[in-house]
Amino acid sequence: MNPELSPIPNSDDYLSRLNDAQRQAVTHGTGVSAGRADSSPLLVIAGAGSGKTNTLAHRVAYLIASAADPRRILLLTFSRRASVEMTRRVERICKTVLGDKTGPLVDALAWAGTFHSIGARLLREYAQQIGMDPAFSIHDREDSADLMNLIRHDLGFSKTEKRFPGKGTCLAIYSRVVNSGAPLADVLMKHYPWCAGWEAQLKQLFAGYVTSKQEQGVLDYDDLLLCWAQMVSDPILATDIGGKWDHVLVDEYQDTNRLQADILLGMKPDGHGLTVVGDDAQSIYAFRAATVRNILDFPASFDPPAHVVTLDRNYRSTKPILDAANAVIGEAAERFTKDLWTERASEEKPRLVTIWDDTAQANYIADRVLEEREAGTPMKQQAVLFRASHHSGTLEVELTRRNIPFVKFGGLKFLDSAHVKDVLALLRFAQNPRDSIAGFRVLQLLPGVGPGSARRVLDTMGESAHPFEALKDVKTPQRSGEAWAGFVNMLTALGSHQVGWPGEIAAVSY
């Protein structure tokens, strides 16, 4: 182990802030020898409000404090935000234990992120070994839907006598097939029965979509998991990839899909050093092909079975709320047994209200907001929760009509805003001129360039061994004027790496 990363001795006083179950989860199987882990697989069933994130962060910090090499720890989270928050918590805990050594140690925790981000990183690292160009582009959902639509149009499905499924539906079907591993016919029958009559055409569409991605050197989000799963299905690659880490820790395991479970079992078939945290009662992403079977079947995936620790003390809610929650969860046909409890008492019980429709619901909520205000509860201390951003539409109208001020959190993500996607598309196109979706978007930003002109330019570039040189010989589109020459010069400079990072952003923005 690098001397700079060697932890300093300290007491375990920082663990005294955890309850007994949390300490069991933090310290289970963390004996190490020469920096190598000897831990057996661990499943932490973390009930709502039970301190799951704090427990997982303490486990990572405890590993580091116990001489585990942070460079050999893989931390997989559900979102980028969760990854950042987890790393910050680990840093704060390590600072308590290790003092001045914290900086180098936490900085060495380089393998922390989402399944998709870690998958992208591994694919670039192993690209040549699996016959892939490491300069591949990554399409987001909107880009993928646009490419699906392009293939759909080329195959003539946009002009069928009966209405063919739209690009968003086609992509959703394709994604579920990939992530669930289920046959197309089963996916259509169970989730998209109104599309079952198009099975043959959808197979043709998906084949064309895959071929087009390969020709353009692009991957979509599903490919990041699919290719990773395919890599670890090879025994040699699985041993090499899995051998990178002594400890693999996974958050929100109840919301993983079949591919993600296959990845983990492929890298750690004996479960050595594998920890997953989640709650079967909080599995809510089945619409994204997540399956609660992953967490239910996890213990029996190993011999001997994985050790299970249950976190059932709730720190957020009151006893009446937990009693109601336990009663509902208790109706589940198959689950890990746990009854949430708390020391927080309350005389107020949760209320179940049946409402006729969205309008009545909006009226009811507005009435309660005003009642609470009159009872002395400031509006800033009142909140309305909803499942998705668009679900708040009727309520927003009603609050505005009654002149009730409100602030909405949620909506369009930063990376989904048009100007950000334009910048990213231009950078992608400069890196990979075969990325027709990026090029199609960028070209139409120029004055006088429409879909037809953009397609002709892309076809010309695609026929040349040197796409950017071919771009210089393209006839200048009418009305583009000097903008065209500036665009070609900038794209050529970016493509030839004359401009380094972060100067590329400045060049594009200008």
Coordinates of C-alpha atoms in Angstrom, one line a residue, residues 172 175-181 191 255-260 285-292 294:
A172 CA -39.1 2.4 -24.0
S175 CA -34.9 -0.4 -23.1
R176 CA -37.2 -2.8 -21.2
V177 CA -36.2 -5.7 -23.3
V178 CA -32.5 -4.9 -22.8
N179 CA -32.7 -4.3 -19.1
S180 CA -35.0 -7.0 -18.2
G181 CA -33.6 -9.7 -20.5
H191 CA -46.4 -4.0 -20.6
D255 CA -34.1 -0.5 -7.7
T256 CA -31.6 -2.4 -9.8
N257 CA -32.5 -4.3 -12.9
R258 CA -31.4 -7.7 -14.1
L259 CA -28.4 -6.4 -15.9
Q260 CA -27.1 -4.7 -12.8
Y285 CA -38.8 1.7 -10.3
A286 CA -40.4 -1.3 -11.9
F287 CA -41.4 1.0 -14.8
R288 CA -37.7 1.2 -15.6
A289 CA -37.3 -2.6 -15.5
A290 CA -36.0 -2.6 -12.0
T291 CA -37.0 -5.9 -10.2
V292 CA -37.5 -6.4 -6.5
N294 CA -32.7 -8.8 -7.0

